[in-house]
Amino acid sequence: MNHSTQNAASRAGSAPAGLEVRDVRVVYPGTPPVVAVEGATLSVAPGETVALLGPSGCGKSSLLGAIVGIVPVAAGAILWDGSDVTAVPVHRRGFGLVFQDGQLFPHRSLARNVAFGLEMAGIAREERRARVEELLDLVGLEGYGARAVTELSGGQRQRVALARSLAPRPRLLALDEPLSSLDADLRARLAVDVRDILAAAGTAAIVVTHDPAEAEVMASRVLRMADGRLL
Ligand code: ADP
Ligand code: MG
């Protein structure tokens, strides 16, 4: 969304399209409780990639978890296209998540890893097969479908993780330090690839990182975070 359409939307009093996070607070129980996120407000337009940048422990994963629905929200709201999804369970939000270490299924082939979300969604075999091929192509692993994930390099694993998350066509993809388990050389190259893959998929994305250079490469907009707050 460009600035003029965004302004038009707010003039009309309608909520912006895409993700809207309003004044979100995340608190972990304990004595004393830990306030991990306070007053977080942000938006991500459809198709846009936003980076969440900040040092370790500042609350990035907690905020990302709250957005996708794996971390409870103590206050505030998460909206998509103006409808409140704060109480919608994680598997019904239509959001995908990529973790630092990929968390691939070790006993499934590469293709069956990518197919996982499609199987869960009850997509028919032929359609699954076509979508898996499309995704392997997108992440540069065409022809690798039959491989065991244990035969893959770290970079290839993260590509598979990305393909698996994109396969069910999430409306938003959340990536939590997707490159931080890789060595520096590979990280720099894969950051460019991740940006291109997200652009080709057209999915809105929030990518968490503690590396400013990586944030600049992967996202069109960088949001900084410190001590549980967006700056
Ligand atoms: P980041 O991803 O930026 O490193 P986190 O969101 O993981 O930050 O953590 C933010 C704060 O919340 C830290 O102080 C961390 O110790 C705390 N925290 C994270 N997860 C939990 C949890 N499950 N229980 C209690 N405290 C937590
Ligand atoms: Mg984290």
PDB file of C-alpha atoms and ligand atoms in Angstrom:
ATOM      1  CA  MET A   1       0.000   0.000   0.000  1.00  0.00           C
ATOM      2  CA  ASN A   2       1.415   3.416  -0.829  1.00  0.00           C
ATOM      3  CA  HIS A   3       1.085   6.509   1.319  1.00  0.00           C
ATOM      4  CA  SER A   4      -1.807   8.043  -0.572  1.00  0.00           C
ATOM      5  CA  THR A   5      -4.009   4.930  -0.319  1.00  0.00           C
ATOM      6  CA  GLN A   6      -3.073   4.557   3.354  1.00  0.00           C
ATOM      7  CA  ASN A   7      -4.122   8.161   3.978  1.00  0.00           C
ATOM      8  CA  ALA A   8      -7.316   7.646   2.031  1.00  0.00           C
ATOM      9  CA  ALA A   9      -8.089   4.618   4.222  1.00  0.00           C
ATOM     10  CA  SER A  10      -7.597   6.549   7.444  1.00  0.00           C
ATOM     11  CA  ARG A  11      -9.597   9.519   6.152  1.00  0.00           C
ATOM     12  CA  ALA A  12     -12.455   7.171   5.406  1.00  0.00           C
ATOM     13  CA  GLY A  13     -12.177   5.871   8.973  1.00  0.00           C
ATOM     14  CA  SER A  14     -11.612   2.267   7.835  1.00  0.00           C
ATOM     15  CA  ALA A  15      -8.898   0.051   9.277  1.00  0.00           C
ATOM     16  CA  PRO A  16      -5.807  -0.430   7.105  1.00  0.00           C
ATOM     17  CA  ALA A  17      -5.590  -3.600   5.020  1.00  0.00           C
ATOM     18  CA  GLY A  18      -3.221  -6.282   6.287  1.00  0.00           C
ATOM     19  CA  LEU A  19      -1.895  -6.653   9.801  1.00  0.00           C
ATOM     20  CA  GLU A  20      -2.550  -4.177  12.545  1.00  0.00           C
ATOM     21  CA  VAL A  21      -1.105  -4.595  16.037  1.00  0.00           C
ATOM     22  CA  ARG A  22      -2.657  -2.256  18.594  1.00  0.00           C
ATOM     23  CA  ASP A  23      -1.044  -1.509  21.925  1.00  0.00           C
ATOM     24  CA  VAL A  24      -0.070  -5.135  22.611  1.00  0.00           C
ATOM     25  CA  ARG A  25       1.312  -6.218  25.963  1.00  0.00           C
ATOM     26  CA  VAL A  26       2.902  -9.599  26.725  1.00  0.00           C
ATOM     27  CA  VAL A  27       3.472 -10.684  30.312  1.00  0.00           C
ATOM     28  CA  TYR A  28       4.996 -13.982  31.455  1.00  0.00           C
ATOM     29  CA  PRO A  29       3.704 -15.177  34.838  1.00  0.00           C
ATOM     30  CA  GLY A  30       6.197 -15.482  37.684  1.00  0.00           C
ATOM     31  CA  THR A  31       7.337 -13.706  40.822  1.00  0.00           C
ATOM     32  CA  PRO A  32       7.768 -11.075  39.727  1.00  0.00           C
ATOM     33  CA  PRO A  33       5.994 -11.369  36.337  1.00  0.00           C
ATOM     34  CA  VAL A  34       8.111 -10.461  33.271  1.00  0.00           C
ATOM     35  CA  VAL A  35       6.680  -7.739  31.042  1.00  0.00           C
ATOM     36  CA  ALA A  36       8.247  -8.787  27.729  1.00  0.00           C
ATOM     37  CA  VAL A  37       6.298  -6.429  25.422  1.00  0.00           C
ATOM     38  CA  GLU A  38       4.617  -3.145  26.291  1.00  0.00           C
ATOM     39  CA  GLY A  39       2.448  -0.883  24.121  1.00  0.00           C
ATOM     40  CA  ALA A  40       3.448  -2.409  20.780  1.00  0.00           C
ATOM     41  CA  THR A  41       1.649  -0.800  17.846  1.00  0.00           C
ATOM     42  CA  LEU A  42       2.560  -1.509  14.218  1.00  0.00           C
ATOM     43  CA  SER A  43       1.068  -2.379  10.868  1.00  0.00           C
ATOM     44  CA  VAL A  44       2.149  -4.471   7.899  1.00  0.00           C
ATOM     45  CA  ALA A  45       0.478  -3.928   4.534  1.00  0.00           C
ATOM     46  CA  PRO A  46      -0.372  -6.921   2.287  1.00  0.00           C
ATOM     47  CA  GLY A  47       2.772  -7.976   0.438  1.00  0.00           C
ATOM     48  CA  GLU A  48       5.055  -5.839   2.595  1.00  0.00           C
ATOM     49  CA  THR A  49       8.086  -7.182   4.499  1.00  0.00           C
ATOM     50  CA  VAL A  50       8.855  -5.447   7.791  1.00  0.00           C
ATOM     51  CA  ALA A  51      11.878  -6.211   9.962  1.00  0.00           C
ATOM     52  CA  LEU A  52      11.778  -6.219  13.750  1.00  0.00           C
ATOM     53  CA  LEU A  53      15.289  -5.338  14.911  1.00  0.00           C
ATOM     54  CA  GLY A  54      16.667  -5.321  18.435  1.00  0.00           C
ATOM     55  CA  PRO A  55      19.115  -6.917  20.845  1.00  0.00           C
ATOM     56  CA  SER A  56      18.633 -10.330  22.417  1.00  0.00           C
ATOM     57  CA  GLY A  57      16.000 -10.303  25.161  1.00  0.00           C
ATOM     58  CA  CYS A  58      14.229  -7.110  24.002  1.00  0.00           C
ATOM     59  CA  GLY A  59      10.962  -8.960  23.313  1.00  0.00           C
ATOM     60  CA  LYS A  60      11.082  -9.657  19.561  1.00  0.00           C
ATOM     61  CA  SER A  61      10.072 -13.324  19.778  1.00  0.00           C
ATOM     62  CA  SER A  62       7.386 -12.525  22.347  1.00  0.00           C
ATOM     63  CA  LEU A  63       5.820  -9.919  20.058  1.00  0.00           C
ATOM     64  CA  LEU A  64       6.057 -12.225  17.036  1.00  0.00           C
ATOM     65  CA  GLY A  65       4.534 -15.057  19.092  1.00  0.00           C
ATOM     66  CA  ALA A  66       1.675 -12.789  20.156  1.00  0.00           C
ATOM     67  CA  ILE A  67       1.002 -11.836  16.537  1.00  0.00           C
ATOM     68  CA  VAL A  68       0.836 -15.432  15.285  1.00  0.00           C
ATOM     69  CA  GLY A  69      -1.018 -16.643  18.372  1.00  0.00           C
ATOM     70  CA  ILE A  70       1.447 -18.896  20.184  1.00  0.00           C
ATOM     71  CA  VAL A  71       2.022 -16.389  23.002  1.00  0.00           C
ATOM     72  CA  PRO A  72      -0.970 -15.041  24.957  1.00  0.00           C
ATOM     73  CA  VAL A  73      -1.701 -11.313  24.727  1.00  0.00           C
ATOM     74  CA  ALA A  74      -2.232  -9.606  28.113  1.00  0.00           C
ATOM     75  CA  ALA A  75      -3.657  -6.418  26.586  1.00  0.00           C
ATOM     76  CA  GLY A  76      -4.205  -4.862  23.158  1.00  0.00           C
ATOM     77  CA  ALA A  77      -5.396  -6.384  19.898  1.00  0.00           C
ATOM     78  CA  ILE A  78      -4.207  -8.092  16.701  1.00  0.00           C
ATOM     79  CA  LEU A  79      -6.260  -7.369  13.572  1.00  0.00           C
ATOM     80  CA  TRP A  80      -6.174  -8.574   9.981  1.00  0.00           C
ATOM     81  CA  ASP A  81      -7.987  -6.466   7.375  1.00  0.00           C
ATOM     82  CA  GLY A  82      -9.774  -4.764  10.237  1.00  0.00           C
ATOM     83  CA  SER A  83     -11.099  -7.900  11.944  1.00  0.00           C
ATOM     84  CA  ASP A  84      -9.922  -8.747  15.407  1.00  0.00           C
ATOM     85  CA  VAL A  85      -8.071 -12.088  15.480  1.00  0.00           C
ATOM     86  CA  THR A  86      -6.704 -11.758  19.022  1.00  0.00           C
ATOM     87  CA  ALA A  87      -8.891 -14.641  20.231  1.00  0.00           C
ATOM     88  CA  VAL A  88      -8.523 -16.737  17.058  1.00  0.00           C
ATOM     89  CA  PRO A  89      -6.341 -19.837  17.629  1.00  0.00           C
ATOM     90  CA  VAL A  90      -2.996 -20.028  15.857  1.00  0.00           C
ATOM     91  CA  HIS A  91      -4.026 -22.601  13.204  1.00  0.00           C
ATOM     92  CA  ARG A  92      -7.023 -20.490  12.126  1.00  0.00           C
ATOM     93  CA  ARG A  93      -5.237 -17.153  11.747  1.00  0.00           C
ATOM     94  CA  GLY A  94      -3.804 -17.981   8.350  1.00  0.00           C
ATOM     95  CA  PHE A  95      -0.376 -16.913   9.554  1.00  0.00           C
ATOM     96  CA  GLY A  96       2.795 -18.982   9.075  1.00  0.00           C
ATOM     97  CA  LEU A  97       5.891 -19.178  11.232  1.00  0.00           C
ATOM     98  CA  VAL A  98       9.532 -19.962  10.436  1.00  0.00           C
ATOM     99  CA  PHE A  99      11.870 -20.632  13.332  1.00  0.00           C
ATOM    100  CA  GLN A 100      15.610 -20.091  13.646  1.00  0.00           C
ATOM    101  CA  ASP A 101      16.431 -23.784  13.329  1.00  0.00           C
ATOM    102  CA  GLY A 102      13.743 -24.621  10.771  1.00  0.00           C
ATOM    103  CA  GLN A 103      12.276 -27.418  12.884  1.00  0.00           C
ATOM    104  CA  LEU A 104      11.902 -29.756   9.932  1.00  0.00           C
ATOM    105  CA  PHE A 105      10.459 -33.241  10.378  1.00  0.00           C
ATOM    106  CA  PRO A 106      13.544 -35.495  10.284  1.00  0.00           C
ATOM    107  CA  HIS A 107      11.696 -38.608   9.078  1.00  0.00           C
ATOM    108  CA  ARG A 108       9.967 -36.917   6.160  1.00  0.00           C
ATOM    109  CA  SER A 109      11.540 -36.309   2.771  1.00  0.00           C
ATOM    110  CA  LEU A 110      12.056 -32.761   1.662  1.00  0.00           C
ATOM    111  CA  ALA A 111       8.873 -32.858  -0.463  1.00  0.00           C
ATOM    112  CA  ARG A 112       6.821 -34.295   2.387  1.00  0.00           C
ATOM    113  CA  ASN A 113       8.089 -31.573   4.702  1.00  0.00           C
ATOM    114  CA  VAL A 114       6.876 -28.965   2.230  1.00  0.00           C
ATOM    115  CA  ALA A 115       3.580 -30.855   1.836  1.00  0.00           C
ATOM    116  CA  PHE A 116       2.872 -30.956   5.560  1.00  0.00           C
ATOM    117  CA  GLY A 117       0.595 -27.896   5.825  1.00  0.00           C
ATOM    118  CA  LEU A 118      -1.223 -28.954   2.669  1.00  0.00           C
ATOM    119  CA  GLU A 119      -1.894 -32.426   4.108  1.00  0.00           C
ATOM    120  CA  MET A 120      -3.220 -30.810   7.296  1.00  0.00           C
ATOM    121  CA  ALA A 121      -5.503 -28.612   5.190  1.00  0.00           C
ATOM    122  CA  GLY A 122      -6.844 -31.694   3.355  1.00  0.00           C
ATOM    123  CA  ILE A 123      -5.553 -30.624  -0.065  1.00  0.00           C
ATOM    124  CA  ALA A 124      -5.838 -33.455  -2.625  1.00  0.00           C
ATOM    125  CA  ARG A 125      -2.691 -35.360  -3.633  1.00  0.00           C
ATOM    126  CA  GLU A 126      -2.367 -33.993  -7.181  1.00  0.00           C
ATOM    127  CA  GLU A 127      -2.791 -30.403  -6.093  1.00  0.00           C
ATOM    128  CA  ARG A 128      -0.322 -31.000  -3.263  1.00  0.00           C
ATOM    129  CA  ARG A 129       2.240 -32.390  -5.633  1.00  0.00           C
ATOM    130  CA  ALA A 130       1.944 -29.398  -7.954  1.00  0.00           C
ATOM    131  CA  ARG A 131       2.150 -26.898  -5.111  1.00  0.00           C
ATOM    132  CA  VAL A 132       5.203 -28.651  -3.608  1.00  0.00           C
ATOM    133  CA  GLU A 133       6.994 -28.484  -6.974  1.00  0.00           C
ATOM    134  CA  GLU A 134       6.129 -24.814  -7.307  1.00  0.00           C
ATOM    135  CA  LEU A 135       7.557 -24.103  -3.854  1.00  0.00           C
ATOM    136  CA  LEU A 136      10.734 -26.144  -4.361  1.00  0.00           C
ATOM    137  CA  ASP A 137      11.235 -24.147  -7.529  1.00  0.00           C
ATOM    138  CA  LEU A 138      10.652 -20.880  -5.705  1.00  0.00           C
ATOM    139  CA  VAL A 139      13.301 -21.622  -3.063  1.00  0.00           C
ATOM    140  CA  GLY A 140      15.813 -22.983  -5.579  1.00  0.00           C
ATOM    141  CA  LEU A 141      15.520 -26.659  -4.619  1.00  0.00           C
ATOM    142  CA  GLU A 142      13.842 -28.031  -7.728  1.00  0.00           C
ATOM    143  CA  GLY A 143      14.566 -31.736  -8.125  1.00  0.00           C
ATOM    144  CA  TYR A 144      15.470 -32.199  -4.437  1.00  0.00           C
ATOM    145  CA  GLY A 145      12.032 -33.433  -3.325  1.00  0.00           C
ATOM    146  CA  ALA A 146      13.029 -37.040  -2.642  1.00  0.00           C
ATOM    147  CA  ARG A 147      16.013 -36.121  -0.446  1.00  0.00           C
ATOM    148  CA  ALA A 148      16.040 -36.786   3.265  1.00  0.00           C
ATOM    149  CA  VAL A 149      16.238 -33.573   5.262  1.00  0.00           C
ATOM    150  CA  THR A 150      19.206 -35.050   7.110  1.00  0.00           C
ATOM    151  CA  GLU A 151      21.215 -34.783   3.863  1.00  0.00           C
ATOM    152  CA  LEU A 152      20.698 -31.031   3.580  1.00  0.00           C
ATOM    153  CA  SER A 153      23.016 -28.167   4.481  1.00  0.00           C
ATOM    154  CA  GLY A 154      21.900 -25.517   6.974  1.00  0.00           C
ATOM    155  CA  GLY A 155      21.008 -23.089   4.209  1.00  0.00           C
ATOM    156  CA  GLN A 156      19.015 -25.717   2.328  1.00  0.00           C
ATOM    157  CA  ARG A 157      17.131 -26.569   5.509  1.00  0.00           C
ATOM    158  CA  GLN A 158      16.050 -22.972   5.966  1.00  0.00           C
ATOM    159  CA  ARG A 159      14.917 -22.868   2.346  1.00  0.00           C
ATOM    160  CA  VAL A 160      12.796 -25.968   3.002  1.00  0.00           C
ATOM    161  CA  ALA A 161      11.400 -24.360   6.162  1.00  0.00           C
ATOM    162  CA  LEU A 162      10.483 -21.299   4.125  1.00  0.00           C
ATOM    163  CA  ALA A 163       8.865 -23.417   1.394  1.00  0.00           C
ATOM    164  CA  ARG A 164       6.907 -25.432   3.970  1.00  0.00           C
ATOM    165  CA  SER A 165       5.563 -22.257   5.595  1.00  0.00           C
ATOM    166  CA  LEU A 166       4.631 -20.634   2.290  1.00  0.00           C
ATOM    167  CA  ALA A 167       2.949 -23.733   0.809  1.00  0.00           C
ATOM    168  CA  PRO A 168      -0.486 -23.173   2.427  1.00  0.00           C
ATOM    169  CA  ARG A 169      -0.434 -19.545   1.200  1.00  0.00           C
ATOM    170  CA  PRO A 170      -0.392 -17.765   4.569  1.00  0.00           C
ATOM    171  CA  ARG A 171      -1.610 -14.182   4.515  1.00  0.00           C
ATOM    172  CA  LEU A 172       1.271 -13.301   6.826  1.00  0.00           C
ATOM    173  CA  LEU A 173       4.576 -15.057   7.397  1.00  0.00           C
ATOM    174  CA  ALA A 174       6.465 -14.510  10.659  1.00  0.00           C
ATOM    175  CA  LEU A 175      10.165 -15.381  10.568  1.00  0.00           C
ATOM    176  CA  ASP A 176      12.036 -15.516  13.874  1.00  0.00           C
ATOM    177  CA  GLU A 177      15.784 -15.042  13.215  1.00  0.00           C
ATOM    178  CA  PRO A 178      15.561 -17.369  10.191  1.00  0.00           C
ATOM    179  CA  LEU A 179      19.263 -17.048   9.346  1.00  0.00           C
ATOM    180  CA  SER A 180      20.933 -16.925  12.735  1.00  0.00           C
ATOM    181  CA  SER A 181      21.911 -20.600  12.779  1.00  0.00           C
ATOM    182  CA  LEU A 182      23.932 -20.136   9.560  1.00  0.00           C
ATOM    183  CA  ASP A 183      27.505 -18.929   9.099  1.00  0.00           C
ATOM    184  CA  ALA A 184      28.141 -15.307   8.088  1.00  0.00           C
ATOM    185  CA  ASP A 185      28.825 -15.902   4.387  1.00  0.00           C
ATOM    186  CA  LEU A 186      25.728 -17.958   3.826  1.00  0.00           C
ATOM    187  CA  ARG A 187      23.615 -15.568   5.878  1.00  0.00           C
ATOM    188  CA  ALA A 188      24.411 -12.643   3.640  1.00  0.00           C
ATOM    189  CA  ARG A 189      23.511 -14.620   0.513  1.00  0.00           C
ATOM    190  CA  LEU A 190      20.387 -16.172   1.963  1.00  0.00           C
ATOM    191  CA  ALA A 191      19.135 -12.782   3.231  1.00  0.00           C
ATOM    192  CA  VAL A 192      18.913 -11.648  -0.385  1.00  0.00           C
ATOM    193  CA  ASP A 193      17.219 -14.915  -1.374  1.00  0.00           C
ATOM    194  CA  VAL A 194      14.677 -14.661   1.449  1.00  0.00           C
ATOM    195  CA  ARG A 195      13.804 -11.124   0.336  1.00  0.00           C
ATOM    196  CA  ASP A 196      13.333 -12.276  -3.264  1.00  0.00           C
ATOM    197  CA  ILE A 197      11.353 -15.363  -2.266  1.00  0.00           C
ATOM    198  CA  LEU A 198       8.980 -13.317  -0.087  1.00  0.00           C
ATOM    199  CA  ALA A 199       8.545 -10.781  -2.891  1.00  0.00           C
ATOM    200  CA  ALA A 200       7.810 -13.547  -5.410  1.00  0.00           C
ATOM    201  CA  ALA A 201       5.326 -15.173  -3.019  1.00  0.00           C
ATOM    202  CA  GLY A 202       3.629 -11.792  -2.432  1.00  0.00           C
ATOM    203  CA  THR A 203       3.079 -12.661   1.227  1.00  0.00           C
ATOM    204  CA  ALA A 204       3.152 -10.031   3.952  1.00  0.00           C
ATOM    205  CA  ALA A 205       6.009 -10.812   6.336  1.00  0.00           C
ATOM    206  CA  ILE A 206       7.588  -9.806   9.611  1.00  0.00           C
ATOM    207  CA  VAL A 207      11.173 -10.903   9.988  1.00  0.00           C
ATOM    208  CA  VAL A 208      12.899 -10.751  13.359  1.00  0.00           C
ATOM    209  CA  THR A 209      16.635 -10.193  13.504  1.00  0.00           C
ATOM    210  CA  HIS A 210      19.299  -8.707  15.755  1.00  0.00           C
ATOM    211  CA  ASP A 211      21.480  -7.888  12.708  1.00  0.00           C
ATOM    212  CA  PRO A 212      20.932  -4.360  11.270  1.00  0.00           C
ATOM    213  CA  ALA A 213      22.478  -5.242   7.883  1.00  0.00           C
ATOM    214  CA  GLU A 214      20.236  -8.275   7.543  1.00  0.00           C
ATOM    215  CA  ALA A 215      17.186  -6.184   8.444  1.00  0.00           C
ATOM    216  CA  GLU A 216      18.045  -3.652   5.741  1.00  0.00           C
ATOM    217  CA  VAL A 217      18.468  -6.360   3.107  1.00  0.00           C
ATOM    218  CA  MET A 218      15.343  -8.356   3.894  1.00  0.00           C
ATOM    219  CA  ALA A 219      12.787  -5.680   4.662  1.00  0.00           C
ATOM    220  CA  SER A 220      11.434  -2.530   3.060  1.00  0.00           C
ATOM    221  CA  ARG A 221      10.866  -1.052   6.511  1.00  0.00           C
ATOM    222  CA  VAL A 222      12.783  -1.623   9.764  1.00  0.00           C
ATOM    223  CA  LEU A 223      11.127  -1.294  13.185  1.00  0.00           C
ATOM    224  CA  ARG A 224      13.509  -1.042  16.132  1.00  0.00           C
ATOM    225  CA  MET A 225      12.771  -2.543  19.500  1.00  0.00           C
ATOM    226  CA  ALA A 226      14.413  -2.171  22.922  1.00  0.00           C
ATOM    227  CA  ASP A 227      13.349  -3.221  26.412  1.00  0.00           C
ATOM    228  CA  GLY A 228       9.970  -4.515  25.272  1.00  0.00           C
ATOM    229  CA  ARG A 229       9.031  -1.381  23.357  1.00  0.00           C
ATOM    230  CA  LEU A 230       9.036  -0.361  19.715  1.00  0.00           C
ATOM    231  CA  LEU A 231      11.142   2.784  19.277  1.00  0.00           C
TER     232      LEU A 231
HETATM  233  P1  ADP B   1      14.110 -11.691  22.014  1.00  0.00           P
HETATM  234  O1  ADP B   1      13.386 -12.578  21.077  1.00  0.00           O
HETATM  235  O2  ADP B   1      14.193 -10.274  21.577  1.00  0.00           O
HETATM  236  O3  ADP B   1      15.460 -12.233  22.381  1.00  0.00           O
HETATM  237  P2  ADP B   1      12.166 -12.624  23.974  1.00  0.00           P
HETATM  238  O4  ADP B   1      10.829 -12.219  23.496  1.00  0.00           O
HETATM  239  O5  ADP B   1      12.571 -14.022  23.792  1.00  0.00           O
HETATM  240  O6  ADP B   1      13.268 -11.614  23.395  1.00  0.00           O
HETATM  241  O7  ADP B   1      12.243 -12.314  25.538  1.00  0.00           O
HETATM  242  C1  ADP B   1      11.828 -11.078  26.100  1.00  0.00           C
HETATM  243  C2  ADP B   1      11.865 -11.186  27.625  1.00  0.00           C
HETATM  244  O8  ADP B   1      10.898 -12.128  28.060  1.00  0.00           O
HETATM  245  C3  ADP B   1      13.200 -11.650  28.175  1.00  0.00           C
HETATM  246  O9  ADP B   1      13.420 -10.995  29.404  1.00  0.00           O
HETATM  247  C4  ADP B   1      12.988 -13.128  28.379  1.00  0.00           C
HETATM  248  O10 ADP B   1      13.805 -13.616  29.407  1.00  0.00           O
HETATM  249  C5  ADP B   1      11.538 -13.186  28.781  1.00  0.00           C
HETATM  250  N1  ADP B   1      10.867 -14.436  28.377  1.00  0.00           N
HETATM  251  C6  ADP B   1      10.786 -14.949  27.119  1.00  0.00           C
HETATM  252  N2  ADP B   1      10.083 -16.095  27.111  1.00  0.00           N
HETATM  253  C7  ADP B   1       9.724 -16.320  28.398  1.00  0.00           C
HETATM  254  C8  ADP B   1       8.953 -17.335  29.053  1.00  0.00           C
HETATM  255  N3  ADP B   1       8.429 -18.365  28.356  1.00  0.00           N
HETATM  256  N4  ADP B   1       8.788 -17.234  30.388  1.00  0.00           N
HETATM  257  C9  ADP B   1       9.293 -16.202  31.080  1.00  0.00           C
HETATM  258  N5  ADP B   1      10.017 -15.210  30.543  1.00  0.00           N
HETATM  259  C10 ADP B   1      10.223 -15.254  29.209  1.00  0.00           C
HETATM  260 MG    MG B   2      14.048 -14.290  20.097  1.00  0.00          MG
END
